[in-house]
Short mmCIF file of C-alpha atoms in Angstrom, two decimals:
data_model
loop_
_atom_site.label_atom_id
_atom_site.label_comp_id
_atom_site.label_asym_id
_atom_site.label_seq_id
_atom_site.Cartn_x
_atom_site.Cartn_y
_atom_site.Cartn_z
CA ALA A 254 -0.29 -0.03 0.11
CA ALA A 255 1.38 3.64 -0.91
CA GLY A 256 2.16 5.37 2.32
CA VAL A 257 3.53 8.92 3.32
CA ILE A 258 6.74 9.75 0.75
CA GLN A 259 9.28 12.98 2.33
CA SER A 260 11.80 13.87 0.62
CA PRO A 261 14.77 14.20 0.88
CA ARG A 262 15.58 11.46 3.68
CA HIS A 263 18.54 13.20 4.69
CA LEU A 264 20.05 16.74 4.07
CA ILE A 265 22.58 18.60 5.31
CA LYS A 266 23.27 22.27 5.24
CA GLU A 267 24.87 25.10 6.35
CA LYS A 268 23.84 27.78 8.52
CA ARG A 269 22.16 30.90 7.34
CA GLU A 270 21.15 28.42 3.53
CA THR A 271 17.56 27.81 3.11
CA ALA A 272 16.01 23.83 2.91
CA THR A 273 12.53 22.83 1.45
CA LEU A 274 11.39 19.62 2.78
CA LYS A 275 8.54 17.81 0.53
CA CYS A 276 5.74 15.59 1.48
CA TYR A 277 3.82 12.90 -0.59
CA PRO A 278 0.95 12.40 1.49
CA ILE A 279 -1.21 8.95 0.99
CA PRO A 280 -3.60 9.11 -1.71
CA ARG A 281 -7.11 10.54 -0.73
CA HIS A 282 -5.41 12.01 2.07
CA ASP A 283 -6.61 15.86 1.96
CA THR A 284 -4.99 16.37 6.15
CA VAL A 285 -1.24 17.27 6.03
CA TYR A 286 0.76 17.42 9.37
CA TRP A 287 4.19 18.55 10.09
CA TYR A 288 6.45 17.57 13.12
CA GLN A 289 9.96 18.29 14.14
CA GLN A 290 11.70 16.24 16.96
CA GLY A 291 15.36 17.12 18.18
CA PRO A 292 17.21 14.32 19.13
CA GLY A 293 15.67 12.46 21.92
CA GLN A 294 12.47 14.87 22.05
CA ASP A 295 9.02 13.86 21.27
CA PRO A 296 7.28 15.09 18.42
CA GLN A 297 6.65 18.52 18.28
CA PHE A 298 3.43 19.82 15.98
CA LEU A 299 4.70 22.22 13.24
CA ILE A 300 2.04 23.19 11.41
CA SER A 301 -1.62 21.59 8.90
CA PHE A 302 -2.37 21.48 6.19
CA TYR A 303 -6.43 20.75 5.24
CA GLU A 304 -7.50 21.03 1.61
CA LYS A 305 -4.56 23.15 0.37
CA MET A 306 -5.55 25.99 3.30
CA GLN A 307 -3.59 26.17 6.63
CA SER A 308 -5.64 24.72 9.86
CA ASP A 309 -3.42 24.87 12.91
CA LYS A 310 -0.45 26.54 13.33
CA GLY A 311 2.03 25.02 16.04
CA SER A 312 5.84 26.01 17.02
CA ILE A 313 6.64 27.37 14.16
CA PRO A 314 9.53 29.54 13.87
CA ASP A 315 8.52 32.48 12.04
CA ARG A 316 11.63 31.35 9.72
CA PHE A 317 9.35 28.23 8.42
CA SER A 318 6.96 28.72 5.98
CA ALA A 319 5.03 25.71 4.67
CA GLN A 320 1.70 24.48 2.22
CA GLN A 321 0.03 22.15 0.15
CA PHE A 322 -0.55 22.38 -2.84
CA SER A 323 -3.49 21.33 -5.37
CA ASP A 324 -2.30 17.58 -6.04
CA TYR A 325 -1.76 17.95 -1.78
CA HIS A 326 1.20 17.60 -1.80
CA SER A 327 2.77 19.95 0.68
CA GLU A 328 6.56 21.88 1.59
CA LEU A 329 8.07 22.83 4.72
CA ASN A 330 10.26 25.63 3.57
CA MET A 331 13.07 26.84 6.54
CA SER A 332 15.16 29.63 6.01
CA SER A 333 18.34 31.20 8.06
CA LEU A 334 18.93 28.13 9.59
CA GLU A 335 20.68 27.57 12.70
CA LEU A 336 22.11 24.68 14.49
CA GLY A 337 18.94 24.19 16.23
CA ASP A 338 17.08 23.32 13.24
CA SER A 339 18.87 20.14 13.19
CA ALA A 340 16.53 17.37 13.61
CA LEU A 341 14.12 14.94 11.91
CA TYR A 342 10.72 16.57 10.65
CA PHE A 343 7.95 14.07 9.60
CA CYS A 344 5.13 14.60 8.27
CA ALA A 345 1.72 13.15 8.26
CA SER A 346 -1.34 12.47 6.63
CA SER A 347 -4.97 11.61 7.24
CA SER A 348 -8.04 11.69 5.76
CA SER A 349 -11.17 14.07 5.62
CA GLY A 350 -9.11 16.81 8.45
CA VAL A 351 -10.95 15.07 11.67
CA SER A 352 -8.96 12.92 13.66
CA GLY A 353 -10.59 9.73 15.21
CA ASN A 354 -11.46 8.31 12.04
CA TYR A 355 -8.41 6.60 10.44
CA GLY A 356 -5.39 7.26 12.21
CA TYR A 357 -2.30 9.30 11.06
CA THR A 358 0.09 7.72 8.85
CA PHE A 359 3.66 9.08 8.86
CA GLY A 360 6.14 9.23 6.79
CA SER A 361 9.86 8.24 7.47
CA GLY A 362 11.27 11.63 8.06
CA THR A 363 14.14 14.17 6.63
CA ARG A 364 16.46 13.94 8.92
CA LEU A 365 18.01 18.05 8.54
CA THR A 366 21.54 18.65 10.04
CA VAL A 367 22.40 22.15 9.80
CA VAL A 368 26.24 22.89 10.15
CA SER B 1063 2.48 22.21 28.67
CA GLN B 1064 3.03 18.17 27.48
CA GLN B 1065 -0.28 16.84 26.51
CA GLY B 1066 0.47 13.47 26.72
CA GLU B 1067 3.15 12.16 29.33
CA GLU B 1068 4.44 8.75 29.31
CA ASP B 1069 5.44 6.52 32.21
CA PRO B 1070 8.03 5.05 32.60
CA GLN B 1071 10.59 6.70 30.48
CA ALA B 1072 12.48 3.65 30.12
CA LEU B 1073 11.30 0.51 30.61
CA SER B 1074 13.99 -3.37 30.21
CA ILE B 1075 12.08 -6.61 30.26
CA GLN B 1076 13.39 -10.14 29.14
CA GLU B 1077 11.96 -11.31 25.85
CA GLY B 1078 8.27 -13.03 26.86
CA GLU B 1079 7.73 -10.48 29.72
CA ASN B 1080 5.02 -8.48 29.42
CA ALA B 1081 5.17 -4.67 28.73
CA THR B 1082 3.27 -2.06 30.28
CA MET B 1083 3.51 1.55 29.00
CA ASN B 1084 1.63 4.50 30.60
CA CYS B 1085 0.25 7.37 29.44
CA SER B 1086 -2.13 10.48 31.19
CA TYR B 1087 -2.95 13.73 29.45
CA LYS B 1088 -4.75 16.81 30.85
CA THR B 1089 -7.05 18.60 28.21
CA SER B 1090 -10.35 16.69 26.97
CA ILE B 1091 -9.95 14.45 23.86
CA ASN B 1092 -11.65 12.31 21.22
CA ASN B 1093 -8.57 10.07 21.06
CA LEU B 1094 -6.21 9.00 21.88
CA GLN B 1095 -3.17 7.40 19.56
CA TRP B 1096 -0.11 4.39 20.40
CA TYR B 1097 2.92 5.08 18.33
CA ARG B 1098 6.00 3.12 18.11
CA GLN B 1099 9.00 4.67 17.36
CA ASN B 1100 12.65 2.42 15.90
CA SER B 1101 16.19 4.61 17.05
CA GLY B 1102 15.97 7.89 14.51
CA ARG B 1103 13.57 6.26 12.44
CA GLY B 1104 9.93 6.91 11.47
CA LEU B 1105 6.28 7.07 13.62
CA VAL B 1106 4.22 3.74 13.17
CA HIS B 1107 1.07 4.22 14.19
CA LEU B 1108 0.06 0.69 16.26
CA ILE B 1109 -2.92 1.95 17.70
CA LEU B 1110 -6.19 4.01 18.05
CA ILE B 1111 -8.87 4.29 20.54
CA ARG B 1112 -11.90 6.68 20.57
CA SER B 1113 -12.92 8.26 24.23
CA ASN B 1114 -15.84 6.53 24.25
CA GLU B 1115 -13.82 3.50 24.25
CA ARG B 1116 -12.44 1.85 27.72
CA GLU B 1117 -10.66 -0.59 25.72
CA LYS B 1118 -8.95 -1.99 22.57
CA HIS B 1119 -6.95 -5.14 21.15
CA SER B 1120 -4.20 -5.71 18.10
CA GLY B 1121 -2.39 -8.58 17.94
CA ARG B 1122 -0.37 -8.39 21.55
CA LEU B 1123 -1.52 -5.17 22.07
CA ARG B 1124 -4.05 -3.70 24.30
CA VAL B 1125 -4.88 -0.45 24.91
CA THR B 1126 -7.40 1.07 27.58
CA LEU B 1127 -8.73 4.73 28.40
CA ASP B 1128 -9.49 5.65 30.88
CA THR B 1129 -10.72 9.50 30.56
CA SER B 1130 -12.01 9.61 34.15
CA LYS B 1131 -8.37 9.97 35.15
CA LYS B 1132 -7.00 11.04 31.91
CA SER B 1133 -4.96 7.94 31.13
CA SER B 1134 -4.47 5.38 28.74
CA SER B 1135 -2.16 2.03 29.14
CA LEU B 1136 -0.32 0.23 26.16
CA LEU B 1137 0.30 -3.58 27.49
CA ILE B 1138 2.42 -5.66 24.71
CA THR B 1139 2.29 -9.13 26.05
CA ALA B 1140 5.08 -11.96 25.45
CA SER B 1141 7.42 -9.53 24.48
CA ARG B 1142 10.11 -9.94 21.79
CA ALA B 1143 13.43 -8.15 20.86
CA ALA B 1144 11.65 -7.11 17.84
CA ASP B 1145 9.36 -4.74 20.19
CA THR B 1146 12.35 -2.62 21.51
CA ALA B 1147 11.49 0.92 20.71
CA SER B 1148 10.45 4.07 21.48
CA TYR B 1149 6.54 4.23 22.54
CA PHE B 1150 4.97 7.64 22.72
CA CYS B 1151 0.65 8.20 22.99
CA ALA B 1152 -0.26 10.55 21.44
CA THR B 1153 -3.96 12.87 21.59
CA ASP B 1154 -5.97 14.92 19.82
CA GLU B 1155 -6.54 17.54 22.92
CA ASP B 1156 -10.48 17.88 21.37
CA ASN B 1157 -9.78 19.96 18.81
CA TYR B 1158 -11.11 17.48 16.17
CA GLY B 1159 -7.75 16.78 14.44
CA GLN B 1160 -6.46 20.03 14.17
CA ASN B 1161 -3.15 18.51 15.49
CA PHE B 1162 -2.46 16.58 17.83
CA VAL B 1163 0.60 16.66 20.32
CA PHE B 1164 3.06 13.41 21.59
CA GLY B 1165 4.06 12.39 25.27
CA PRO B 1166 7.82 12.45 25.50
CA GLY B 1167 7.50 8.43 25.18
CA THR B 1168 8.66 5.33 26.63
CA ARG B 1169 11.80 3.88 25.50
CA LEU B 1170 11.25 -0.42 26.20
CA SER B 1171 14.45 -2.46 25.71
CA VAL B 1172 13.41 -6.36 25.29
CA LEU B 1173 16.46 -8.38 26.38
CA PRO B 1174 16.78 -11.61 24.49
#
């Protein structure tokens, strides 16, 4: 079965550079969530989109932005990267934008290393 | 504030034993989910329990939910070395899936 696809799997950037992470949800899933997981930390919610509109915002820095496109894939854009941005970035998708019906499926994550 | 908080933070058991992990939360919820994460890998959805359910089973997994105590437990029976991973609970904070909040996780080590 198709899963949530994230790209790239690994990314190394220098401080102050820009990074773009991509997420392709499960077909027919209309909601995408972005999470950040620092080393040894629990995943922290960044932002979510439902039907291409931002539906909720968590602890996402102003240096980050995201959007969901017409094909429902999403991109997380990160600018002026800092060493503390080094983390695993997960994307999850679900159907109907309502929790509790189908659960959430996570991608394998993008490991971003800022040097 | 942390929504889901797992207890214990780390658990080490022998193969064949049962492992019980607990999760507490603060606000009302629509559902609670348990996820598994192998070191540095993606999160895998294990089981979802709705706020009107008290117990749910899936293979060797058993999840209970006590909304009066705002707590849940995940029981893994007859554990295997392959069950070694971190286990997180996540709740939706009664916001109809706009986002969900993870606890700090329990690191389970199953020794052969």
